[in-house]
């Protein structure tokens, strides 16, 4: 999952700032209204008090040419922090424009954890260049994190944590807690000389122990839980949510402690996951640049526009099969959008419920049929209700009882099919390793349009011709 630090830090930095820069929209307006030297002066004043997260948001708000000009004003020592808090596309755009000397200087300040997040969206040649600026130990750390995929928590586990040998004393544990200030730090992890995880000690137990010579092993918490490094991001987020702890250890398949999962990180993961789903429904990515080059932006959106066009042709072809009845009963053309719309809305409700359940790990082969029966029941009940209402209105509007019966039957059938499709489409897509959030709505709309038009016009053909 790209740019967790953006999710974790940038909003907090903006909200916690007491300066005028806290209102980013006003600063953006001030910056974009200025040009040339005036804009450079305004940005210089902003840089005096602005946090890296604020600077990142401001740079993302500028057109590409202006963005790089202002980037050159950012202090060299702050550049890594600012890039960490930018989305992937804007960050890559800046990196590609930087001269080799500046790029090497930047990479020499980069940590393996930072590079892991960046590498998800960097070309291999830039990642290799960054690795070349690191020491042997840092490269080994990068390889350790890089063995996990973008959807596994081992890749993004927080590697800053408190860990001691079980033979260490309470006094040493207290000293660690006092000297090292970490976010969501409520535990101390026990490891052997090979970093194998042995247990957890709570901060409360460390400080309540009177005999400071007591070994930490004696305070090991029996109810401690662990997260497997190959767990999915959402599974890891759920694990800490259900544990009611601020942090949990993350271990690899050999039991080696490689990091921790904090409640703060879990919250960011879930928020980013749903943001990605929201963007995916439009065929876009949450890391897309606001000012992406026109050609690049057009290519990204063209694919799903093309897919939508194909589905529209399919629906149109279905309508074309019933030209005869349409030419004789013009009222059918007026009522067709109602049938498609009711089916589409009903289906999208089931689809949204399914995607949420799948994301939270609540949908399995054992309960999918029960869920389908439940959704079908809801679709049939709502379908019956609205079929009666719309049938009466249509019959009265066109003074045609047959028309009311036709549209009522079509709506009932389409809403029932929509409920089934809303459950089955994401399950089928998951079976073929496709993102249901990305393509589910397109397929569902096609199903409800085709079934709705075919049912409505088919019944009309039987009763009118």
Short mmCIF file of C-alpha atoms in Angstrom, two decimals:
data_model
loop_
_atom_site.label_atom_id
_atom_site.label_comp_id
_atom_site.label_asym_id
_atom_site.label_seq_id
_atom_site.Cartn_x
_atom_site.Cartn_y
_atom_site.Cartn_z
CA UNK A 1 0.00 0.00 0.00
CA UNK A 2 1.66 3.16 -1.18
CA UNK A 3 2.50 6.19 0.92
CA UNK A 4 1.30 5.20 4.37
CA UNK A 5 3.29 8.06 5.81
CA UNK A 6 1.21 10.45 3.78
CA UNK A 7 -1.93 9.00 5.38
CA UNK A 8 -0.36 8.99 8.84
CA UNK A 9 1.31 12.37 8.98
CA UNK A 10 0.29 15.00 6.46
CA UNK A 11 -3.22 15.68 7.80
CA UNK A 12 -1.96 15.73 11.39
CA UNK A 13 0.73 18.23 10.50
CA UNK A 14 -1.77 20.51 8.84
CA UNK A 15 -4.30 20.27 11.65
CA UNK A 16 -1.72 20.76 14.40
CA UNK A 17 -0.20 23.85 12.84
CA UNK A 18 -1.12 27.10 14.58
CA UNK A 19 0.19 29.28 11.74
CA UNK A 20 -1.83 30.72 8.83
CA UNK A 21 -0.52 27.83 6.73
CA UNK A 22 -2.98 25.55 8.58
CA UNK A 23 -5.68 26.51 6.09
CA UNK A 24 -4.18 24.86 3.04
CA UNK A 25 -6.89 26.01 0.63
CA UNK A 26 -6.15 29.66 1.41
CA UNK A 27 -2.42 29.11 1.02
CA UNK A 28 -2.96 27.32 -2.29
CA UNK A 29 -5.07 30.25 -3.51
CA UNK A 30 -2.39 32.70 -2.41
CA UNK A 31 0.30 30.65 -4.14
CA UNK A 32 -1.53 30.02 -7.42
CA UNK A 33 -2.58 33.66 -7.81
CA UNK A 34 1.07 34.74 -7.68
CA UNK A 35 3.38 34.26 -10.66
CA UNK A 36 7.12 34.12 -11.29
CA UNK A 37 9.23 35.96 -8.73
CA UNK A 38 6.17 36.88 -6.68
CA UNK A 39 5.22 33.21 -6.33
CA UNK A 40 8.79 32.36 -5.33
CA UNK A 41 8.67 35.00 -2.58
CA UNK A 42 5.30 33.78 -1.32
CA UNK A 43 6.56 30.19 -1.23
CA UNK A 44 9.72 31.23 0.62
CA UNK A 45 7.58 32.80 3.33
CA UNK A 46 5.45 29.67 3.54
CA UNK A 47 8.53 27.47 3.93
CA UNK A 48 9.57 29.30 7.10
CA UNK A 49 6.80 27.74 9.22
CA UNK A 50 5.28 25.00 7.07
CA UNK A 51 5.60 21.33 8.03
CA UNK A 52 6.72 18.76 5.37
CA UNK A 53 3.15 17.50 4.98
CA UNK A 54 1.88 20.99 4.21
CA UNK A 55 4.69 21.56 1.71
CA UNK A 56 3.87 18.26 0.01
CA UNK A 57 0.19 19.19 -0.39
CA UNK A 58 1.07 22.63 -1.72
CA UNK A 59 3.47 21.21 -4.31
CA UNK A 60 0.84 18.71 -5.45
CA UNK A 61 -1.58 21.62 -5.92
CA UNK A 62 0.65 23.32 -8.50
CA UNK A 63 0.91 22.65 -12.25
CA UNK A 64 3.95 20.57 -13.22
CA UNK A 65 6.32 23.36 -14.29
CA UNK A 66 5.54 25.57 -11.30
CA UNK A 67 5.77 22.56 -9.00
CA UNK A 68 9.40 21.83 -9.90
CA UNK A 69 10.38 25.49 -9.66
CA UNK A 70 9.01 25.65 -6.13
CA UNK A 71 10.56 22.26 -5.30
CA UNK A 72 13.98 23.78 -5.92
CA UNK A 73 13.30 26.17 -3.04
CA UNK A 74 12.78 23.34 -0.54
CA UNK A 75 15.71 22.90 1.83
CA UNK A 76 17.89 19.90 0.95
CA UNK A 77 17.56 18.50 4.47
CA UNK A 78 13.74 18.51 4.24
CA UNK A 79 13.39 17.02 0.78
CA UNK A 80 13.16 13.36 1.81
CA UNK A 81 10.45 14.16 4.38
CA UNK A 82 8.47 16.16 1.83
CA UNK A 83 8.69 13.43 -0.82
CA UNK A 84 7.66 10.80 1.74
CA UNK A 85 4.41 12.70 2.23
CA UNK A 86 3.61 13.14 -1.46
CA UNK A 87 1.56 10.82 -3.61
CA UNK A 88 3.44 8.48 -5.90
CA UNK A 89 2.83 10.24 -9.24
CA UNK A 90 3.87 13.77 -8.14
CA UNK A 91 6.91 12.33 -6.35
CA UNK A 92 8.04 10.41 -9.42
CA UNK A 93 7.59 13.50 -11.58
CA UNK A 94 9.96 15.47 -9.35
CA UNK A 95 12.54 12.67 -9.19
CA UNK A 96 12.64 12.40 -12.98
CA UNK A 97 13.40 16.12 -13.32
CA UNK A 98 16.18 16.24 -10.73
CA UNK A 99 19.81 16.29 -11.96
CA UNK A 100 21.86 13.17 -11.22
CA UNK A 101 23.99 14.89 -8.57
CA UNK A 102 20.95 16.10 -6.62
CA UNK A 103 19.28 12.71 -7.02
CA UNK A 104 22.29 10.87 -5.56
CA UNK A 105 22.45 13.31 -2.64
CA UNK A 106 18.77 12.75 -1.96
CA UNK A 107 19.09 8.95 -2.10
CA UNK A 108 22.05 9.02 0.28
CA UNK A 109 19.65 10.36 2.93
CA UNK A 110 16.96 7.74 2.22
CA UNK A 111 16.24 4.88 4.63
CA UNK A 112 15.38 1.34 3.48
CA UNK A 113 11.85 1.81 4.92
CA UNK A 114 11.37 4.95 2.83
CA UNK A 115 12.65 3.26 -0.31
CA UNK A 116 10.27 0.33 0.19
CA UNK A 117 7.29 2.69 0.01
CA UNK A 118 8.75 4.57 -2.93
CA UNK A 119 9.73 1.42 -4.86
CA UNK A 120 6.07 0.40 -5.24
CA UNK A 121 5.76 3.12 -7.88
CA UNK A 122 9.37 3.73 -9.00
CA UNK A 123 10.95 2.40 -12.20
CA UNK A 124 13.59 -0.27 -11.53
CA UNK A 125 16.44 1.98 -12.72
CA UNK A 126 15.62 4.65 -10.12
CA UNK A 127 15.25 2.04 -7.35
CA UNK A 128 18.63 0.55 -8.31
CA UNK A 129 20.21 4.00 -8.27
CA UNK A 130 18.84 4.59 -4.77
CA UNK A 131 20.16 1.23 -3.55
CA UNK A 132 23.59 2.09 -4.94
CA UNK A 133 23.75 5.04 -2.53
CA UNK A 134 23.03 2.82 0.50
CA UNK A 135 25.39 0.80 2.64
CA UNK A 136 25.44 -3.00 2.71
CA UNK A 137 23.40 -3.20 5.90
CA UNK A 138 20.71 -0.90 4.50
CA UNK A 139 20.50 -2.93 1.30
CA UNK A 140 19.98 -6.11 3.35
CA UNK A 141 17.16 -4.41 5.24
CA UNK A 142 15.59 -3.39 1.94
CA UNK A 143 15.77 -6.98 0.68
CA UNK A 144 14.12 -8.17 3.89
CA UNK A 145 11.14 -5.84 3.44
CA UNK A 146 11.01 -6.29 -0.33
CA UNK A 147 10.33 -10.03 -0.09
CA UNK A 148 6.74 -9.19 0.84
CA UNK A 149 4.18 -8.03 -1.70
CA UNK A 150 2.33 -4.72 -1.72
CA UNK A 151 -0.63 -6.38 0.01
CA UNK A 152 1.34 -8.02 2.85
CA UNK A 153 1.90 -6.27 6.16
CA UNK A 154 5.53 -7.43 6.35
CA UNK A 155 6.35 -4.85 3.70
CA UNK A 156 4.98 -1.94 5.70
CA UNK A 157 5.45 -3.04 9.34
CA UNK A 158 6.86 -0.34 11.59
CA UNK A 159 10.49 -1.31 12.16
CA UNK A 160 11.01 1.17 15.01
CA UNK A 161 10.13 -0.68 18.21
CA UNK A 162 11.44 -1.59 21.64
CA UNK A 163 13.01 -5.05 21.78
CA UNK A 164 15.21 -6.59 24.49
CA UNK A 165 16.60 -9.95 25.52
CA UNK A 166 14.45 -11.83 28.10
CA UNK A 167 17.33 -11.72 30.57
CA UNK A 168 17.30 -7.90 30.54
CA UNK A 169 16.07 -6.33 33.76
CA UNK A 170 13.07 -4.19 34.59
CA UNK A 171 15.45 -1.27 35.12
CA UNK A 172 16.67 -1.59 31.53
CA UNK A 173 13.10 -1.79 30.29
CA UNK A 174 12.12 1.36 32.18
CA UNK A 175 15.15 3.14 30.78
CA UNK A 176 14.16 2.13 27.24
CA UNK A 177 10.62 3.44 27.67
CA UNK A 178 11.83 6.75 29.09
CA UNK A 179 14.56 7.41 26.54
CA UNK A 180 12.91 6.23 23.34
CA UNK A 181 9.72 8.04 22.35
CA UNK A 182 7.71 6.04 19.80
CA UNK A 183 4.16 6.42 18.55
CA UNK A 184 1.65 3.96 20.05
CA UNK A 185 4.42 2.46 22.20
CA UNK A 186 2.73 0.39 24.91
CA UNK A 187 4.77 -2.82 24.72
CA UNK A 188 8.32 -4.09 24.83
CA UNK A 189 9.07 -7.18 22.75
CA UNK A 190 11.35 -9.99 23.92
CA UNK A 191 13.69 -11.60 21.38
CA UNK A 192 16.64 -13.98 21.52
CA UNK A 193 20.05 -13.36 19.99
CA UNK A 194 18.69 -14.33 16.56
CA UNK A 195 15.76 -11.88 16.83
CA UNK A 196 13.26 -14.69 17.28
CA UNK A 197 10.14 -13.39 18.99
CA UNK A 198 9.66 -14.81 22.49
CA UNK A 199 6.90 -12.70 24.01
CA UNK A 200 5.58 -9.29 24.97
CA UNK A 201 5.92 -7.21 28.12
CA UNK A 202 3.47 -4.38 28.81
CA UNK A 203 4.62 -0.90 29.81
CA UNK A 204 2.25 -0.96 32.78
CA UNK A 205 3.85 -4.13 34.17
CA UNK A 206 7.36 -2.76 33.70
CA UNK A 207 6.70 0.41 35.69
CA UNK A 208 4.59 -1.16 38.43
CA UNK A 209 7.32 -3.70 39.31
CA UNK A 210 9.14 -2.55 42.45
CA UNK A 211 12.18 -4.83 42.15
CA UNK A 212 14.01 -3.33 39.17
CA UNK A 213 16.42 -6.27 39.04
CA UNK A 214 13.58 -8.59 38.01
CA UNK A 215 14.24 -10.10 34.55
CA UNK A 216 11.74 -9.10 31.90
CA UNK A 217 11.07 -12.78 31.21
CA UNK A 218 9.15 -12.92 34.48
CA UNK A 219 6.76 -10.21 33.22
CA UNK A 220 5.94 -11.86 29.91
CA UNK A 221 2.30 -11.33 29.05
CA UNK A 222 0.44 -14.59 28.48
CA UNK A 223 -2.32 -13.04 26.31
CA UNK A 224 0.03 -11.46 23.77
CA UNK A 225 -0.84 -11.93 20.09
CA UNK A 226 1.22 -11.79 16.91
CA UNK A 227 0.59 -10.93 13.27
CA UNK A 228 2.11 -13.01 10.51
CA UNK A 229 4.18 -10.95 8.09
CA UNK A 230 2.40 -12.48 5.11
CA UNK A 231 -1.04 -11.41 6.38
CA UNK A 232 -2.91 -9.01 4.11
CA UNK A 233 -3.02 -5.35 5.08
CA UNK A 234 -6.72 -5.50 5.95
CA UNK A 235 -6.29 -8.74 7.93
CA UNK A 236 -3.52 -7.11 9.95
CA UNK A 237 -5.65 -4.00 10.54
CA UNK A 238 -8.53 -6.20 11.73
CA UNK A 239 -6.22 -8.18 14.03
CA UNK A 240 -5.11 -5.12 15.95
CA UNK A 241 -8.64 -3.70 15.98
CA UNK A 242 -9.99 -6.86 17.59
CA UNK A 243 -7.06 -7.15 20.01
CA UNK A 244 -7.81 -3.74 21.58
CA UNK A 245 -4.05 -3.12 21.79
CA UNK A 246 -2.06 -0.14 20.52
CA UNK A 247 0.53 -2.34 18.83
CA UNK A 248 1.17 -5.98 17.92
CA UNK A 249 4.40 -7.72 16.86
CA UNK A 250 4.84 -8.81 13.24
CA UNK A 251 6.82 -12.04 12.73
CA UNK A 252 7.93 -13.96 9.66
CA UNK A 253 7.35 -17.65 8.97
CA UNK A 254 10.37 -18.56 11.14
CA UNK A 255 9.10 -16.54 14.09
CA UNK A 256 11.63 -13.74 13.59
CA UNK A 257 10.40 -10.35 14.80
CA UNK A 258 10.56 -7.97 11.82
CA UNK A 259 8.46 -5.07 13.11
CA UNK A 260 5.19 -4.05 14.68
CA UNK A 261 1.71 -3.04 13.61
CA UNK A 262 0.29 0.01 15.39
CA UNK A 263 -3.31 1.11 15.75
CA UNK A 264 -2.37 4.33 13.96
CA UNK A 265 -1.02 2.40 10.98
CA UNK A 266 -4.10 0.16 10.95
CA UNK A 267 -6.38 3.19 10.77
CA UNK A 268 -4.38 4.60 7.88
CA UNK A 269 -4.47 1.26 6.04
CA UNK A 270 -8.24 0.99 6.24
CA UNK A 271 -8.71 4.63 5.18
CA UNK A 272 -6.35 4.23 2.24
CA UNK A 273 -7.99 0.95 1.26
CA UNK A 274 -11.43 2.54 0.95
CA UNK A 275 -10.01 5.59 -0.82
CA UNK A 276 -8.43 3.22 -3.34
CA UNK A 277 -11.78 1.46 -3.80
CA UNK A 278 -13.57 4.76 -4.33
CA UNK A 279 -11.07 5.82 -6.99
CA UNK A 280 -11.08 2.36 -8.55
CA UNK A 281 -14.80 2.52 -9.26
CA UNK A 282 -13.94 5.25 -11.77
CA UNK A 283 -10.95 3.31 -13.12
CA UNK A 284 -8.47 5.57 -11.35
CA UNK A 285 -5.74 5.24 -8.72
CA UNK A 286 -5.48 7.06 -5.40
CA UNK A 287 -1.88 7.98 -6.27
CA UNK A 288 -2.81 9.74 -9.51
CA UNK A 289 -1.42 13.24 -9.85
CA UNK A 290 -3.91 16.11 -9.74
CA UNK A 291 -1.91 17.74 -12.55
CA UNK A 292 -0.93 14.60 -14.44
CA UNK A 293 0.15 15.27 -18.06
CA UNK A 294 -2.87 15.42 -20.36
CA UNK A 295 -1.79 12.42 -22.44
CA UNK A 296 -1.06 10.30 -19.36
CA UNK A 297 -4.36 11.20 -17.70
CA UNK A 298 -6.28 10.57 -20.91
CA UNK A 299 -4.72 7.11 -21.33
CA UNK A 300 -5.64 6.08 -17.81
CA UNK A 301 -9.26 7.09 -18.20
CA UNK A 302 -9.66 5.99 -21.82
CA UNK A 303 -9.53 2.29 -20.95
CA UNK A 304 -12.61 2.38 -18.76
CA UNK A 305 -14.40 4.76 -21.08
CA UNK A 306 -13.81 2.20 -23.82
CA UNK A 307 -15.11 -0.66 -21.66
CA UNK A 308 -18.15 1.41 -20.79
CA UNK A 309 -18.72 2.06 -24.50
CA UNK A 310 -18.72 -1.67 -25.23
CA UNK A 311 -21.27 -2.32 -22.50
CA UNK A 312 -23.39 0.57 -23.81
CA UNK A 313 -23.34 -1.01 -27.28
CA UNK A 314 -24.48 -4.30 -25.75
CA UNK A 315 -27.43 -2.58 -24.08
CA UNK A 316 -28.22 -0.73 -27.32
CA UNK A 317 -28.10 -3.99 -29.26
CA UNK A 318 -30.64 -5.45 -26.84
CA UNK A 319 -32.95 -2.50 -27.47
CA UNK A 320 -32.43 -2.88 -31.22
CA UNK A 321 -33.88 -6.37 -31.09
CA UNK A 322 -37.27 -4.84 -30.30
CA UNK A 323 -37.53 -2.07 -32.90
CA UNK A 324 -40.97 -3.24 -33.99
CA UNK A 325 -42.65 -2.90 -30.63
CA UNK A 326 -40.84 0.38 -29.89
CA UNK A 327 -42.07 1.90 -33.14
CA UNK A 328 -45.66 0.95 -32.34
CA UNK A 329 -45.68 1.71 -28.59
CA UNK A 330 -43.74 4.92 -28.12
CA UNK A 331 -44.47 4.98 -24.38
CA UNK A 332 -42.00 2.11 -23.93
CA UNK A 333 -39.09 4.43 -24.77
CA UNK A 334 -40.23 6.83 -22.07
CA UNK A 335 -40.35 4.13 -19.40
CA UNK A 336 -37.19 2.15 -20.28
CA UNK A 337 -34.80 4.29 -18.17
CA UNK A 338 -36.90 3.61 -15.06
CA UNK A 339 -36.47 -0.16 -15.43
CA UNK A 340 -32.68 0.11 -15.92
CA UNK A 341 -32.25 2.66 -13.12
CA UNK A 342 -34.17 0.66 -10.50
CA UNK A 343 -32.20 -2.48 -11.32
CA UNK A 344 -28.89 -0.59 -11.29
CA UNK A 345 -29.51 0.97 -7.88
CA UNK A 346 -30.66 -2.31 -6.33
CA UNK A 347 -27.63 -4.12 -7.74
CA UNK A 348 -25.17 -1.45 -6.58
CA UNK A 349 -26.51 -1.75 -3.02
CA UNK A 350 -25.81 -5.49 -2.99
CA UNK A 351 -22.45 -4.97 -4.70
CA UNK A 352 -21.34 -2.38 -2.14
CA UNK A 353 -22.34 -4.67 0.71
CA UNK A 354 -20.38 -7.54 -0.84
CA UNK A 355 -17.23 -5.51 -1.49
CA UNK A 356 -17.24 -4.23 2.08
CA UNK A 357 -17.75 -7.75 3.44
CA UNK A 358 -14.98 -9.16 1.25
CA UNK A 359 -12.61 -6.39 2.29
CA UNK A 360 -13.30 -7.16 5.96
CA UNK A 361 -12.89 -10.91 5.41
CA UNK A 362 -16.53 -11.64 6.29
CA UNK A 363 -17.49 -13.38 3.03
CA UNK A 364 -16.57 -17.05 2.63
CA UNK A 365 -17.78 -20.03 0.62
CA UNK A 366 -19.70 -21.12 3.70
CA UNK A 367 -21.94 -18.07 3.96
CA UNK A 368 -22.18 -16.74 0.41
CA UNK A 369 -25.30 -18.77 -0.42
CA UNK A 370 -27.03 -17.59 2.74
CA UNK A 371 -26.12 -14.03 1.82
CA UNK A 372 -27.47 -14.53 -1.69
CA UNK A 373 -30.79 -15.83 -0.33
CA UNK A 374 -30.98 -12.85 1.99
CA UNK A 375 -30.23 -10.35 -0.80
CA UNK A 376 -32.67 -12.11 -3.14
CA UNK A 377 -35.36 -11.83 -0.48
CA UNK A 378 -34.66 -8.13 -0.04
CA UNK A 379 -34.65 -7.63 -3.82
CA UNK A 380 -37.93 -9.53 -4.23
CA UNK A 381 -39.64 -7.61 -1.42
CA UNK A 382 -38.48 -4.19 -2.64
CA UNK A 383 -39.13 -5.27 -6.23
CA UNK A 384 -42.72 -6.19 -5.43
CA UNK A 385 -43.32 -2.94 -3.57
CA UNK A 386 -41.91 -0.65 -6.24
CA UNK A 387 -43.30 -2.73 -9.10
CA UNK A 388 -46.80 -2.11 -7.76
CA UNK A 389 -46.16 1.61 -7.24
CA UNK A 390 -44.55 2.17 -10.64
CA UNK A 391 -47.04 -0.10 -12.42
CA UNK A 392 -49.99 1.92 -11.06
CA UNK A 393 -48.34 5.24 -11.99
CA UNK A 394 -47.42 4.05 -15.50
CA UNK A 395 -50.87 2.61 -16.11
CA UNK A 396 -52.54 5.84 -14.99
CA UNK A 397 -50.04 8.06 -16.87
CA UNK A 398 -50.58 6.36 -20.23
CA UNK A 399 -54.13 5.17 -19.50
CA UNK A 400 -52.96 1.64 -20.34
CA UNK A 401 -53.36 -1.23 -17.85
CA UNK A 402 -51.17 -3.53 -19.95
CA UNK A 403 -48.34 -0.99 -19.81
CA UNK A 404 -48.54 -0.95 -16.02
CA UNK A 405 -48.39 -4.76 -15.88
CA UNK A 406 -45.41 -4.90 -18.27
CA UNK A 407 -43.26 -2.40 -16.38
CA UNK A 408 -44.24 -3.89 -12.99
CA UNK A 409 -43.13 -7.38 -14.06
CA UNK A 410 -39.92 -6.03 -15.63
CA UNK A 411 -38.95 -4.12 -12.50
CA UNK A 412 -39.63 -7.10 -10.23
CA UNK A 413 -37.54 -9.43 -12.39
CA UNK A 414 -34.71 -6.91 -12.88
CA UNK A 415 -34.41 -6.09 -9.17
CA UNK A 416 -34.29 -9.80 -8.28
CA UNK A 417 -31.60 -10.43 -10.91
CA UNK A 418 -29.72 -7.33 -9.73
CA UNK A 419 -29.59 -8.71 -6.17
CA UNK A 420 -28.17 -12.02 -7.42
CA UNK A 421 -25.66 -10.26 -9.68
CA UNK A 422 -24.60 -7.94 -6.84
CA UNK A 423 -23.53 -11.01 -4.86
CA UNK A 424 -22.15 -13.18 -7.66
CA UNK A 425 -20.21 -10.63 -9.73
CA UNK A 426 -17.63 -9.75 -7.02
CA UNK A 427 -17.26 -13.44 -6.08
CA UNK A 428 -16.58 -14.40 -9.70
CA UNK A 429 -14.13 -11.52 -10.14
CA UNK A 430 -12.29 -12.54 -6.97
CA UNK A 431 -12.04 -16.10 -8.28
CA UNK A 432 -10.22 -14.74 -11.33
CA UNK A 433 -8.02 -12.45 -9.19
CA UNK A 434 -9.72 -9.29 -10.43
CA UNK A 435 -10.52 -6.23 -8.31
CA UNK A 436 -14.29 -6.17 -7.72
CA UNK A 437 -14.16 -2.48 -6.79
CA UNK A 438 -12.52 -1.64 -10.09
CA UNK A 439 -14.68 -3.59 -12.55
CA UNK A 440 -17.69 -4.80 -10.56
CA UNK A 441 -19.87 -1.74 -11.14
CA UNK A 442 -19.25 -1.82 -14.91
CA UNK A 443 -20.26 -5.48 -15.21
CA UNK A 444 -23.22 -5.06 -12.87
CA UNK A 445 -24.58 -2.10 -14.85
CA UNK A 446 -24.32 -4.14 -18.03
CA UNK A 447 -26.25 -7.03 -16.47
CA UNK A 448 -29.07 -4.85 -15.10
CA UNK A 449 -29.37 -2.83 -18.33
CA UNK A 450 -29.48 -5.87 -20.60
CA UNK A 451 -31.82 -7.89 -18.36
CA UNK A 452 -34.04 -4.87 -17.72
CA UNK A 453 -34.38 -3.88 -21.37
CA UNK A 454 -34.78 -7.48 -22.55
CA UNK A 455 -37.46 -8.27 -19.96
CA UNK A 456 -39.37 -5.02 -20.44
CA UNK A 457 -39.35 -5.01 -24.22
CA UNK A 458 -39.76 -8.79 -24.45
CA UNK A 459 -42.92 -8.75 -22.34
CA UNK A 460 -44.19 -5.76 -24.33
CA UNK A 461 -43.64 -7.67 -27.57
CA UNK A 462 -45.62 -10.63 -26.26
CA UNK A 463 -48.56 -8.54 -25.05
CA UNK A 464 -48.71 -5.87 -27.74
CA UNK A 465 -47.77 -7.65 -30.97
#
